[in-house]
Coordinates of C-alpha atoms in Angstrom, one line a residue:
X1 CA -12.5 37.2 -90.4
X2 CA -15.4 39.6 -91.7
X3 CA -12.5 42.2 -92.1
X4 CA -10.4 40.1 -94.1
X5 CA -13.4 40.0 -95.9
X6 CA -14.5 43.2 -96.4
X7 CA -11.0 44.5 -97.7
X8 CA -11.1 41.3 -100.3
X9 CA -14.1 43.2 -101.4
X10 CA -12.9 46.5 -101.0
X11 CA -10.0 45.9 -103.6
X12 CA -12.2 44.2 -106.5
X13 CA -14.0 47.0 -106.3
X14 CA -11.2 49.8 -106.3
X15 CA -9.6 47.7 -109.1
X16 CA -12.8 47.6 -110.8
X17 CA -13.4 51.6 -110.3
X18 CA -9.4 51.7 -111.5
X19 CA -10.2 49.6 -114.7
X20 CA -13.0 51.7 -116.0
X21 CA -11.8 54.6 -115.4
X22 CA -8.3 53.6 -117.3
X23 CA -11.2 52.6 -120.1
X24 CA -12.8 55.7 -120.6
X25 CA -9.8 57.5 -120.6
X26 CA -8.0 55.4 -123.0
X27 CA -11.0 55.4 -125.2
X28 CA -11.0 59.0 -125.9
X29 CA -7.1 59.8 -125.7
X30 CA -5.5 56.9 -127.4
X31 CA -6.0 54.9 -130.2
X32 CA -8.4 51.9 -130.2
X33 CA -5.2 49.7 -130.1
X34 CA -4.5 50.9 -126.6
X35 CA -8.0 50.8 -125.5
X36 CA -8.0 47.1 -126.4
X37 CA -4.8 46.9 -124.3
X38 CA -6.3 48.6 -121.7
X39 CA -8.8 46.5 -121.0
X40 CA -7.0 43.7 -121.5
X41 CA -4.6 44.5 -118.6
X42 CA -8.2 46.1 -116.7
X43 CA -9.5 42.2 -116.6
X44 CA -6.1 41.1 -115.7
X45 CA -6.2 43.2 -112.4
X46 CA -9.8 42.4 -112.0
X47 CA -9.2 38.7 -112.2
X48 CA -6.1 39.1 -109.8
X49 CA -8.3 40.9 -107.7
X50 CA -10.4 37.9 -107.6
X51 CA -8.2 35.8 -106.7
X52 CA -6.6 37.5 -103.8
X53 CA -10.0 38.2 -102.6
X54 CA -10.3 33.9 -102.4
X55 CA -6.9 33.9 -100.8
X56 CA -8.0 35.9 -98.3
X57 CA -11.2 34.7 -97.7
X58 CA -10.1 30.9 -97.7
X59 CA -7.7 32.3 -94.6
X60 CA -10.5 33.7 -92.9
X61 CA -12.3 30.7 -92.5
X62 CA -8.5 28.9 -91.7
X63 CA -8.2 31.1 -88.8
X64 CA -12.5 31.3 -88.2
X65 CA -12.2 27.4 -87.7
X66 CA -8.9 28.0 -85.2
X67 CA -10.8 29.9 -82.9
X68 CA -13.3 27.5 -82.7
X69 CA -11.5 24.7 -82.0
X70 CA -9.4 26.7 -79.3
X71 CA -12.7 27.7 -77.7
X72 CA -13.8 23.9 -77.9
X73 CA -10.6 22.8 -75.8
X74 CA -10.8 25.9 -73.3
X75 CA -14.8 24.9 -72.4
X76 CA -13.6 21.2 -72.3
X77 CA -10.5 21.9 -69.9
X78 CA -12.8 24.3 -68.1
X79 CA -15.6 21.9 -68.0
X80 CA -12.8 18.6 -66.4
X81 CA -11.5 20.7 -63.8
X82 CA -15.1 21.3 -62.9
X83 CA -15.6 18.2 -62.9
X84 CA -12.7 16.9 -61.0
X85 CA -13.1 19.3 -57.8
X86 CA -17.0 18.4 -57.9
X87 CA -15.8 14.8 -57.2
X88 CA -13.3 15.5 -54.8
X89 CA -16.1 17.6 -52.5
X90 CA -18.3 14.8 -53.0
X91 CA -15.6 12.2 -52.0
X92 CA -14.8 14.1 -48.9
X93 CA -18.7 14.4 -48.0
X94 CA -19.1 10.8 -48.6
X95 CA -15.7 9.9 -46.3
X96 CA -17.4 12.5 -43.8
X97 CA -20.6 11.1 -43.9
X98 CA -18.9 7.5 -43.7
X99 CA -17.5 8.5 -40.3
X100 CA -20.2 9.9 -38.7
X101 CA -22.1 6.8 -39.4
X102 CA -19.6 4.4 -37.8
X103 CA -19.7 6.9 -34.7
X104 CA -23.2 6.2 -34.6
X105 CA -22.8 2.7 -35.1
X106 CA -19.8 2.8 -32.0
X107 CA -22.2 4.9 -29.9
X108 CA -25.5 2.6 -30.8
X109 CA -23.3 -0.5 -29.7
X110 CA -22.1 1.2 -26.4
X111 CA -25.4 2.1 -25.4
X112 CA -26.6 -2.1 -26.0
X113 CA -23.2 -2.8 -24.3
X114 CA -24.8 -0.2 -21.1
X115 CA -28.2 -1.6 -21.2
X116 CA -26.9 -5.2 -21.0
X117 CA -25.2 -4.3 -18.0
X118 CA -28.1 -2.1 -16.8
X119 CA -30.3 -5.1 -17.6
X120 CA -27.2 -8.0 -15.2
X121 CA -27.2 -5.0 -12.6
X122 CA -31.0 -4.9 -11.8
X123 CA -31.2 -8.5 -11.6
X124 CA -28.4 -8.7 -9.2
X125 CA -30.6 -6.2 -7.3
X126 CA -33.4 -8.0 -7.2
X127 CA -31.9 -11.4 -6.0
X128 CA -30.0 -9.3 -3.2
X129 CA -33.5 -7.5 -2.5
X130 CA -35.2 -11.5 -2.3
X131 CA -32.2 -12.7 0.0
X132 CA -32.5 -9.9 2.5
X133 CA -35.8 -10.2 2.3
X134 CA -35.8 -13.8 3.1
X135 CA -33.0 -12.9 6.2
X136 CA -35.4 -10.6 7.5
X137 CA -37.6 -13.1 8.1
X138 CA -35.6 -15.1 9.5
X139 CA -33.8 -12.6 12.3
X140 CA -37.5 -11.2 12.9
X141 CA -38.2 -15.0 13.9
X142 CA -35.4 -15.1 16.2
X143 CA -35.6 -11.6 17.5
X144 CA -39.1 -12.5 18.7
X145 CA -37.9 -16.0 20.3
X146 CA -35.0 -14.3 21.4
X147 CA -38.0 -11.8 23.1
X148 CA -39.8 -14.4 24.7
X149 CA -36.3 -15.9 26.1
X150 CA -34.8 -12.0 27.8
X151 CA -39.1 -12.2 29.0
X152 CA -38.5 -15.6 31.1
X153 CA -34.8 -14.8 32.1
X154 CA -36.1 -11.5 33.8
X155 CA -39.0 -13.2 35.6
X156 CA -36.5 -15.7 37.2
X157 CA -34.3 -12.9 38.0
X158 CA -37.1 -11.0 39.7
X159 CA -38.2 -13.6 41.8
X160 CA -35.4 -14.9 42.9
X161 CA -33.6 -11.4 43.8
X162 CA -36.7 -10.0 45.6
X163 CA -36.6 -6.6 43.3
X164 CA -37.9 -5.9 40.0
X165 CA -36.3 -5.0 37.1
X166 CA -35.7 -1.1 37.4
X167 CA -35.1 -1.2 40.8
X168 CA -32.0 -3.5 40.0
X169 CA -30.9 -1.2 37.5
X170 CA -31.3 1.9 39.6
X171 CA -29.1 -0.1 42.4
X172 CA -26.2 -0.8 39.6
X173 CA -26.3 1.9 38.1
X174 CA -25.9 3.7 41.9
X175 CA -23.4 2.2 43.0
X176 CA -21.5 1.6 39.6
X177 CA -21.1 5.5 39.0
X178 CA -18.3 6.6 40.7
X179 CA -16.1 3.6 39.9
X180 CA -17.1 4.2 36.0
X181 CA -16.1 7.8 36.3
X182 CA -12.8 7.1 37.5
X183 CA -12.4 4.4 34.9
X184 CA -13.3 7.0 32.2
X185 CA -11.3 9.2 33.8
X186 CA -8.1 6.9 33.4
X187 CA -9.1 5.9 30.0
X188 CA -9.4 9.6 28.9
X189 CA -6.0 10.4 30.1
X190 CA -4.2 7.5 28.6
X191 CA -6.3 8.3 25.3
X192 CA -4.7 12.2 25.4
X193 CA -1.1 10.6 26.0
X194 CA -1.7 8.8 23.0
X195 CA -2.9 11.9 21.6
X196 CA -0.4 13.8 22.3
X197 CA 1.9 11.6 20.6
X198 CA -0.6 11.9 17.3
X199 CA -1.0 15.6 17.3
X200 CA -0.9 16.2 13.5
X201 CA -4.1 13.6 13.1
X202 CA -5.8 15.5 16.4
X203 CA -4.9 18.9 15.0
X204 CA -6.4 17.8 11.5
X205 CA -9.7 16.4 13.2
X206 CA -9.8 19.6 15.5
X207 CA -9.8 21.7 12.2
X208 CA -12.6 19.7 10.1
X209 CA -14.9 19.8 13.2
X210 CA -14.3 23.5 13.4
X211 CA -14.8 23.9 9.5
X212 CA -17.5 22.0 9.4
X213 CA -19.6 24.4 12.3
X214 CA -18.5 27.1 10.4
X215 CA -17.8 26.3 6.8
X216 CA -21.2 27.4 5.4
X217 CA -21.0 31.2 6.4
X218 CA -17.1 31.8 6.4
X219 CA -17.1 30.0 3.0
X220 CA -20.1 32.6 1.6
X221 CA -18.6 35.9 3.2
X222 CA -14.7 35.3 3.2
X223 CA -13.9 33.1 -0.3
X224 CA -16.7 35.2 -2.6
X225 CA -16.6 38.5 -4.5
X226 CA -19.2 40.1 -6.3
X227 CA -18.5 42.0 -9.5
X228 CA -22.0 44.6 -10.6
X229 CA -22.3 44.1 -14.3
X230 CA -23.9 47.3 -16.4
X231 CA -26.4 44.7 -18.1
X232 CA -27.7 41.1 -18.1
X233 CA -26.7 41.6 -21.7
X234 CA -22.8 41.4 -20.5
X235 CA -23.2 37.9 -18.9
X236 CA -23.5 36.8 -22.4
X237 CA -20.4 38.6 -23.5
X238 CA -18.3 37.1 -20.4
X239 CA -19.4 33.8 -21.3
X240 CA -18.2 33.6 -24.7
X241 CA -19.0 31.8 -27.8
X242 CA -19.1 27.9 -26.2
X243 CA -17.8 29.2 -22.8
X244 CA -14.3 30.1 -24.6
X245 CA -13.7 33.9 -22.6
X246 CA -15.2 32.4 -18.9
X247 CA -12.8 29.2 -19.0
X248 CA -9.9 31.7 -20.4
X249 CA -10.7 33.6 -17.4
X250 CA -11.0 31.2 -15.2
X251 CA -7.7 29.7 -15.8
X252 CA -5.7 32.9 -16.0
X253 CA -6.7 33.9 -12.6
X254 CA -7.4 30.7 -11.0
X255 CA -10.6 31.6 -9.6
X256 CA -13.8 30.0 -10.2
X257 CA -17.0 32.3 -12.0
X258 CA -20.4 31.6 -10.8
X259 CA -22.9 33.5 -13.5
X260 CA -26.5 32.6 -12.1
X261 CA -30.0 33.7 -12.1
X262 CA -28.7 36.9 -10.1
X263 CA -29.4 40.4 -12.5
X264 CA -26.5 41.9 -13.0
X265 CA -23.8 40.6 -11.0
X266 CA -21.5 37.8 -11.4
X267 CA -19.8 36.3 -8.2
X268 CA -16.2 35.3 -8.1
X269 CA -15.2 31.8 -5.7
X270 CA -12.4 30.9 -4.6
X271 CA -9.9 31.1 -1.3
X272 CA -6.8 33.2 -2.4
X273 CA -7.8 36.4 -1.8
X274 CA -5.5 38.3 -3.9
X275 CA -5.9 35.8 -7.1
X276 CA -9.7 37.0 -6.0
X277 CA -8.6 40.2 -5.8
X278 CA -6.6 39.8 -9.9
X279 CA -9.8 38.4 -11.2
X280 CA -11.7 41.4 -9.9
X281 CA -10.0 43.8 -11.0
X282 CA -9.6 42.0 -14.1
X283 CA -13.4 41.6 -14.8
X284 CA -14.1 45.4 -14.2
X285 CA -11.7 46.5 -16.4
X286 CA -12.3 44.0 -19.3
X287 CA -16.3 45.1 -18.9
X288 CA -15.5 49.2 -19.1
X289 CA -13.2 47.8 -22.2
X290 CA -15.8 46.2 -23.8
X291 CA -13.4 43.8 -25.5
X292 CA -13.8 40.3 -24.0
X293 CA -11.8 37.6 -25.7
X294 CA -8.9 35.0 -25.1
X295 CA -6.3 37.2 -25.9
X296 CA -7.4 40.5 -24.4
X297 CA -8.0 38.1 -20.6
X298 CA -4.5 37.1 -20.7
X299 CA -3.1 40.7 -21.1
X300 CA -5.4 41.8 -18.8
X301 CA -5.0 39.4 -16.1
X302 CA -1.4 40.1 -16.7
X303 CA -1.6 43.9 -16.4
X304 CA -4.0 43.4 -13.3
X305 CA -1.6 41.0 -11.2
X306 CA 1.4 43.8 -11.8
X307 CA -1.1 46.4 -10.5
X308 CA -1.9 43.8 -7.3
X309 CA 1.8 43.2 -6.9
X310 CA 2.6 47.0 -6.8
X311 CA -0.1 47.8 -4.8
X312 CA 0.7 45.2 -1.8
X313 CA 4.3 46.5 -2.3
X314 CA 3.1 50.4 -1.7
X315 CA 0.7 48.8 1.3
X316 CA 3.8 47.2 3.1
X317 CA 5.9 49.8 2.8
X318 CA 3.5 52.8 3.7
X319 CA 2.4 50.8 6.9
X320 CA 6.5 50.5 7.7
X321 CA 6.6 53.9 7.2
X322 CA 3.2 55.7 9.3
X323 CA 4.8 53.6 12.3
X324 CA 8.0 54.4 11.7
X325 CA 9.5 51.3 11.2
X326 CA 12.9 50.4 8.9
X327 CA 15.2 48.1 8.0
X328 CA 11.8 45.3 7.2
X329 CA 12.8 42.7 4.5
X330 CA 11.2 43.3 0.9
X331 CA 9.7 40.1 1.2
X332 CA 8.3 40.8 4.4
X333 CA 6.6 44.2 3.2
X334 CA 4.9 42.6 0.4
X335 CA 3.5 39.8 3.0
X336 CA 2.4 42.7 5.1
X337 CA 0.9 44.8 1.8
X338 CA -1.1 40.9 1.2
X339 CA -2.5 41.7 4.5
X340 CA -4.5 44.5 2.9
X341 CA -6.9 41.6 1.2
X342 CA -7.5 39.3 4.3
X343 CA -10.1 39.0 6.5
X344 CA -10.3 37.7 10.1
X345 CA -13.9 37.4 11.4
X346 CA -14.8 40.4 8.8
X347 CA -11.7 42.4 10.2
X348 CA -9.2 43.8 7.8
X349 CA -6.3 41.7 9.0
X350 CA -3.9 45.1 7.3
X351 CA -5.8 47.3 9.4
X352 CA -5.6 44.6 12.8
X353 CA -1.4 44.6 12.4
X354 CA -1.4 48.2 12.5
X355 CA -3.5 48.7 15.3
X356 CA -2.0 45.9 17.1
X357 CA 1.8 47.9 16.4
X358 CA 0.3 50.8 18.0
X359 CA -1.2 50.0 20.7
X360 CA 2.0 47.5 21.8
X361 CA 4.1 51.2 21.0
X362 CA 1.6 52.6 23.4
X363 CA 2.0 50.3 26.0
X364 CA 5.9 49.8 25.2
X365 CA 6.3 53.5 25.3
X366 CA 4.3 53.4 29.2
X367 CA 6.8 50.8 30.3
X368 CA 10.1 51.9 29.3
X369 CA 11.1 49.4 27.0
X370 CA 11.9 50.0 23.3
X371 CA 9.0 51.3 21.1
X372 CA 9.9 50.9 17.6
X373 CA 10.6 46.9 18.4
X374 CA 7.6 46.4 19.9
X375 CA 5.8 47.9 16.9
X376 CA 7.7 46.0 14.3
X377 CA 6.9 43.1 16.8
X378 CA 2.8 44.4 16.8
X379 CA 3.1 44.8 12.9
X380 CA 4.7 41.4 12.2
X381 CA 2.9 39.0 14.7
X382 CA -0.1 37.9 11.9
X383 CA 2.7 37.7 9.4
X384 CA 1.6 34.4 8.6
X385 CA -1.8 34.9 7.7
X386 CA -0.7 36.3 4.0
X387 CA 0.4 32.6 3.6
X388 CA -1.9 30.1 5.8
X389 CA -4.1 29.1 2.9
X390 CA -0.9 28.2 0.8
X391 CA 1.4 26.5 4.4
X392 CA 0.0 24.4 6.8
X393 CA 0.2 24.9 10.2
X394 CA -0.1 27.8 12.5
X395 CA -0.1 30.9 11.1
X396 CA 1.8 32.5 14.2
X397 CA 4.1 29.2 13.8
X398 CA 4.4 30.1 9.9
X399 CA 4.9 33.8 11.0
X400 CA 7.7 32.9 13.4
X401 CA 9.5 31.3 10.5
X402 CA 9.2 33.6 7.6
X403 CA 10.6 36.2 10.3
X404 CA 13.6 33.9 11.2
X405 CA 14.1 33.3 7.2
X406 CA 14.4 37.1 6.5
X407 CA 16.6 37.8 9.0
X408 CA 14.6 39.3 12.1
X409 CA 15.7 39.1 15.5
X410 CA 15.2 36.2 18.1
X411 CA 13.0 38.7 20.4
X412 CA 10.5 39.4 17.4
X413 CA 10.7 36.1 16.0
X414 CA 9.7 35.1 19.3
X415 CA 6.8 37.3 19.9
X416 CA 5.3 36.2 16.3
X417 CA 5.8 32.7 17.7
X418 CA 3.6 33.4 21.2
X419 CA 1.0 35.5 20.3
X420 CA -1.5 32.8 20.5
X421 CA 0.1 30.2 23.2
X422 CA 2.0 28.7 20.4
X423 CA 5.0 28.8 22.3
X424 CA 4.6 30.1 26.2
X425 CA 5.6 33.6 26.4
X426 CA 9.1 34.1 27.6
X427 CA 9.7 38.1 27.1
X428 CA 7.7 41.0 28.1
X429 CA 7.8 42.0 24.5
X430 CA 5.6 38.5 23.8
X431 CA 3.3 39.8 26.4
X432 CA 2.5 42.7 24.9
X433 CA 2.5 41.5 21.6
X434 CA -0.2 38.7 22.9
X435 CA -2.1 41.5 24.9
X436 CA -2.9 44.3 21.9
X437 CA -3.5 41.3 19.5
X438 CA -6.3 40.5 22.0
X439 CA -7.4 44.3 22.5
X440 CA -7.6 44.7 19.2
X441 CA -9.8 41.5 17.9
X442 CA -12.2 41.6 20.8
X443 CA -13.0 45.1 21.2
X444 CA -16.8 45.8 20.6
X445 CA -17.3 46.6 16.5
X446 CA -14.0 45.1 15.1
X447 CA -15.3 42.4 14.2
X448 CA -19.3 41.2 13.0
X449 CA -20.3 40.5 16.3
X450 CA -22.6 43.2 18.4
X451 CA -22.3 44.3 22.2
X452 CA -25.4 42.6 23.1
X453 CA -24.4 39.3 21.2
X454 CA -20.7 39.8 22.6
X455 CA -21.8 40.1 26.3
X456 CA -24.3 37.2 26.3
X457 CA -21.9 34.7 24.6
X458 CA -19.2 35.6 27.5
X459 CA -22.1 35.1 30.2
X460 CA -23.3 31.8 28.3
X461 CA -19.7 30.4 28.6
X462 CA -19.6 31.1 32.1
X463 CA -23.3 30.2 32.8
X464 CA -22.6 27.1 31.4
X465 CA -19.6 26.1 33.1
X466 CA -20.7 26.9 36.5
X467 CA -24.0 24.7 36.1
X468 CA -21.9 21.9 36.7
X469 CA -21.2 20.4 40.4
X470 CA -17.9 21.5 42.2
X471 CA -17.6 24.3 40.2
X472 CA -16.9 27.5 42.0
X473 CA -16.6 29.8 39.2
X474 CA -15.1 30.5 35.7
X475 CA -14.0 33.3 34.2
X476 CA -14.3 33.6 29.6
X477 CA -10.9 35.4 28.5
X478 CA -9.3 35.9 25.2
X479 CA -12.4 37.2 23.0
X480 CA -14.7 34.3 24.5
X481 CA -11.7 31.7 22.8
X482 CA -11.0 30.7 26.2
X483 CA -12.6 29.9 29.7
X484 CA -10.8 29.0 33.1
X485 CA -13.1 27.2 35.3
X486 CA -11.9 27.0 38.9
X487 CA -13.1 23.8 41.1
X488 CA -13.3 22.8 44.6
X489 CA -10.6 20.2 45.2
X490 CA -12.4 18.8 48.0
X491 CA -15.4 17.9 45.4
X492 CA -13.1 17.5 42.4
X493 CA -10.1 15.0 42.1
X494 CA -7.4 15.2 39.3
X495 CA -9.3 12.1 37.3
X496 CA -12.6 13.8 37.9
X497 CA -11.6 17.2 36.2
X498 CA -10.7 15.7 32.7
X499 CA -14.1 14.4 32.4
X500 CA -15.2 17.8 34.3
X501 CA -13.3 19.3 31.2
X502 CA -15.0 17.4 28.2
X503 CA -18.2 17.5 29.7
X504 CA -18.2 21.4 30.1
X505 CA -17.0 21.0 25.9
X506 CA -19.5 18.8 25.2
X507 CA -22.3 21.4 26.6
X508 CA -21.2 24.2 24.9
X509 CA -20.9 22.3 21.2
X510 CA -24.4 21.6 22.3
X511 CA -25.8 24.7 23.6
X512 CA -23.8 27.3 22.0
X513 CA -22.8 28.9 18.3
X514 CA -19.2 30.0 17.6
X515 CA -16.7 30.9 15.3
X516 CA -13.2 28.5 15.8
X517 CA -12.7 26.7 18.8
X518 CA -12.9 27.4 22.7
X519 CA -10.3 26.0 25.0
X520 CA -11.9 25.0 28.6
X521 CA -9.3 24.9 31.4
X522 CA -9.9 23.1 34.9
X523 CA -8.2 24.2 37.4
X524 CA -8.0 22.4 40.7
X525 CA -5.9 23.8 43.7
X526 CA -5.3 22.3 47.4
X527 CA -4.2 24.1 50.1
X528 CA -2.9 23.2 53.1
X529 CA -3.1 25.4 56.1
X530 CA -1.9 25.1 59.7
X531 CA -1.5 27.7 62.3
X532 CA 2.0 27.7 64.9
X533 CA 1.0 28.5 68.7

C-alpha cells in the first residue's frame, strides 16, 4: 500500500516537473498564445495526475483493509482449533480422572466388604475360643473323676491278685513277647504282600522319604548354578525396567533367577541341567554383550541352546569314538553327550559311563568274551539318567527302553536293564556291566565322600547290624547301598527275620546319615547234617 502510494506521488510530481518545464520553454520560444496553451494542457496533466494518484491511493486502502480482515479470520481459525484440542485434553483428563475415582470408590468398597468379613470371622473365633474353653472344663472334670476311678480299680486289682501294679505289667509283658512278635511277624508279611501288589504307591513313598533326608543338600549343590557378575551395578541391568529382561529370561530358558544380597553373583535354580546349562551360558554372554533386553534374550537363548545341542552331539560322538564304538543311534549319542551336564553324588555321570565302558573292556578283554559289546554295554548302562528328571521310573528301566527303541541288541538292552537289580542278571555281560558300574561309583574320591568317612559308614552298617541278637555277621556291599546280614537259624525263624529286617532299618534311619536308600537282607540258612557208618 505505501508503494502504491509513493508512485501516486512520484507522478504528480514528474508531471508537475514536466508542466513547468513545457512553461518556460514555451514562454521563450513560442508565442504567448502557445504559452497559454501550454499551460492549459500543463494543469490538465496535473489535475489527471491527481486524480490517478486518488485512484490509486483509494485501492491501497481496498487491499490495506483485505489484509486485515484475512489476518482477522486466520487468528480466529487459529485461535478455534486451539480451542477445540484444549477441550478435548481436558475432556480426556476429566474421563481419566473420572475412572480412577470409581477405582478408588471399587477398591474403598472392597476393603469395607474385607473388614466386614474380617470383623464375622473374628467373632466366629471368639465363640469357638469360649466353646472349647468351656469343653475343656468339662473333659478336665471328667479326666480327673475318670483319675480317681483307674486309682480305685487298681487298688482292687492289687489286692486281690497279690502283686502290685508293675509287677503285673512286667509278668504280661514277659510272657506276651514272643507271641506278639510272631503276630507282628504275620502282620508284616501279609502287609508286604499287599505291598507288593501296590508297588507304584510304595515306590512313591520310598522316594519322598529318601528326598526328604536328602532334599536340602542335593537340592543346593545339584539343581543351582552360580553366574560371577563384573559389578553389583549389572544386577540392575539383568533385572530390567519393572523386572521386564529377568522374566524374559526366565521364561526363554525355563530356569528360575535368584538375584539376592550376594555381591556379584546371581544364582540360577532349577532341575534340568542342560536348560541350566542354556541359561548359563546365556547370562555370560548377554553380560560381556552388554546389551540386555527382551529381544536380544530370545536370540541369545536361541543361539545358546544350538551351541548346547551341538555340543552334547560332539560329546556323544567323541566318547563313541575314544572307545571305539560304532554303529550308536543319533539319538542315543546326544543322550550320552546330555550326560556331560549330570551329576551323581558330585560325579560327572559323562565321565562315570566312560569309565564304566572301560573297565567292563578291561575285564571283557581278561575273559574272552567280546570287548567292544561290553563297552557299548559299560557306555550305555546310565543311559537313562539324561532323561530321569523328564520319565518316571528307573533310570536303568528308562535306559533299557530307549536302547530297545533305537534298535540295540537284546544282550545290551539287557545289561542297561540289570545294572542295579532291576531285573536279575542273566548274562555274564550283565555281570560285568553291574560290577564296573560299582567300581566305578564307590572307589575312594569319585564321589564327595572321604576314605575316612567311607570306611566308618561301611563299619557303622555292620556295627549296627551285628548289635542285634542272633546275628552272626553282616557284610555292607554295593558302595554301603546294601548290607547282607547272616543269622543263626537256630535263634532266628522265618517270621522273626522280617522284623529282624525292619528293625536293623529302623536303627540305621536313626543312627546313621546317607545319601538314597540302603537295602538290608536277612539271610537265614539250616543245615542238616548226618554222618553214614
Amino acid at each position: 500500500m505505501k508503494v502504491d502510494i509513493t508512485i501516486a506521488i512520484l507522478l504528480v510530481l514528474v508531471a508537475a516537473a514536466i508542466g513547468y518545464v513545457i512553461g518556460n520553454v514555451l514562454r521563450k520560444k513560442l508565442s504567448d498564445s502557445l504559452v497559454t496553451n501550454a499551460e492549459t494542457l500543463a494543469a490538465k496533466m496535473i489535475e489527471d495526475a491527481k486524480r490517478q494518484a486518488e485512484v490509486v491511493a483509494m485501492e491501497a486502502a481496498v487491499q490495506a483493509k483485505d489484509v486485515v480482515y484475512q489476518a482477522k479470520e486466520e487468528l480466529e481459525r487459529q485461535f478455534e482449533q486451539e480451542s477445540r484440542e484444549k477441550r478435548r485434553d481436558l475432556q480426556a483428563l476429566e474421563k481419566r480422572l473420572q475412572q480412577k475415582e470409581e477405582n478408588l470408590d471399587k477398591k474403598t468398597n472392597l476393603f469395607d466388604q474385607r473388614d466386614a468379613d474380617f470383623l464375622k470371622r473374628e467373632q466366629g473365633l471368639a465363640q469357638r475360643e469360649q466353646s472349647l474353653s468351656n469343653k475343656e472344663q468339662g473333659l478336665t472334670q471328667k479326666e480327673e473323676k475318670l483319675d480317681a476311678l483307674v486309682g480305685e480299680q487298681k487298688a482292687k486289682l492289687e489286692q486281690i491278685a497279690g502283686m502290685t501294679a508293675a509287677e503285673a505289667k512286667k509278668f504280661l509283658m514277659d510272657s506276651m513277647e514272643d507271641e506278639a512278635k510272631l503276630d507282628v511277624a504275620k502282620l508284616i508279611k501279609a502287609m508286604e504282600e499287599e505291598a507288593r501288589e501296590t508297588a507304584d504307591k510304595k515306590a512313591k513313598e520310598v522316594l519322598a522319604l529318601a528326598m526328604q533326608r536328602y532334599a536340602g543338600e542335593y537340592v543346593a549343590e545339584r539343581s543351582v548354578s552360580v553366574v560371577t557378575l563384573p559389578s553389583d551395578e549389572m544386577k540392575g541391568r539383568i533385572i530390567g525396567r519393572e523386572g521386564r529382561n529377568i522374566r524374559a529370561l526366565e521364561a526363554a530358558t525355563g530356569i528360575d533367577l535368584i538375584i539376592d544380597d550376594t555381591p556379584e553373583a546371581v544364582i540360577l535354580s532349577g532341575f534340568n541341567p542342560v536348560r541350566r546349562e542354556v541359561a548359563k551360558l546365556s547370562l555370560q554372554k548377554l553380560i560381556a554383550d552388554g546389551r540386555i533386553h527382551p529381544g536380544r534374550i530370545e536370540e541369545v537363548v536361541a543361539k545358546s541352546q544350538e551351541e548346547i545341542e551341538q555340543a552334547m552331539k560332539e560329546a556323544g560322538e567323541q566318547a563313541a569314538f575314544d572307545l571305539g564304538v560304532h554303529g550308536i543311534h543319533p539319538e542315543i549319542l546326544k543322550l550320552i553327550g546330555r550326560l556331560k551336564y549330570r551329576t551323581s553324588y558330585s560325579q560327572n555321570v559323562y565321565q562315570h559311563s566312560l569309565e564304566v565302558a572301560f573297565l567292563c573292556g578291561i575285564m571283557a578283554a581278561e575273559l574272552g568274551i567280546n570287548v567292544k559289546q561290553a563297552k557299548r554295554a559299560g557306555l550305555l548302562h546310565d543311559l537313562g539318567k539324561a532323561v530321569d528328571h523328564e520319565i518316571e521310573g528307573s533310570h536303568a528301566v528308562i535306559g533299557a527302553d530307549i536302547a530297545k527303541k533305537y534298535g540295540e541288541s537284546p544282550k545290551i538292552v539287557h545289561a542297561i536293564m540289570a545294572h542295579h537289580e532291576d531285573e536279575k542278571p542273566a548274562t555274564v555281560l550283565a555281570v560285568l556291566v553291574q560290577a564296573a558300574d560299582a567300581l566305578s561309583g564307590a572307589r575312594p574320591g569319585a564321589r564327595r565322600e572321604m576314605m575316612e568317612t567311607y570306611v566308618k559308614r561301611l563299619d557303622d552298617l555292620e556295627r549296627i547290624a551285628t548289635s542285634f541278637d542272633g546275628v552272626v555277621t553282616s557284610f555292607a556291599i554295593q558302595a554301603g547301598r546294601e548290607i547282607r546280614v547272616m543269622v543263626s537259624s537256630d535263634q532266628v525263624t522265618d517270621d522273626r527275620a522280617l522284623v529282624l529286617a525292619k528293625d536293623i532299618a529302623k536303627k540305621i534311619e536313626t543312627e546313621m546319615t546317607y545319601p538314597g536308600q540302603i537295602k538290608v537282607n536277612v539271610i537265614r540258612e539250616t543245615r542238616a547234617t548226618e554222618y553214614a557208618r
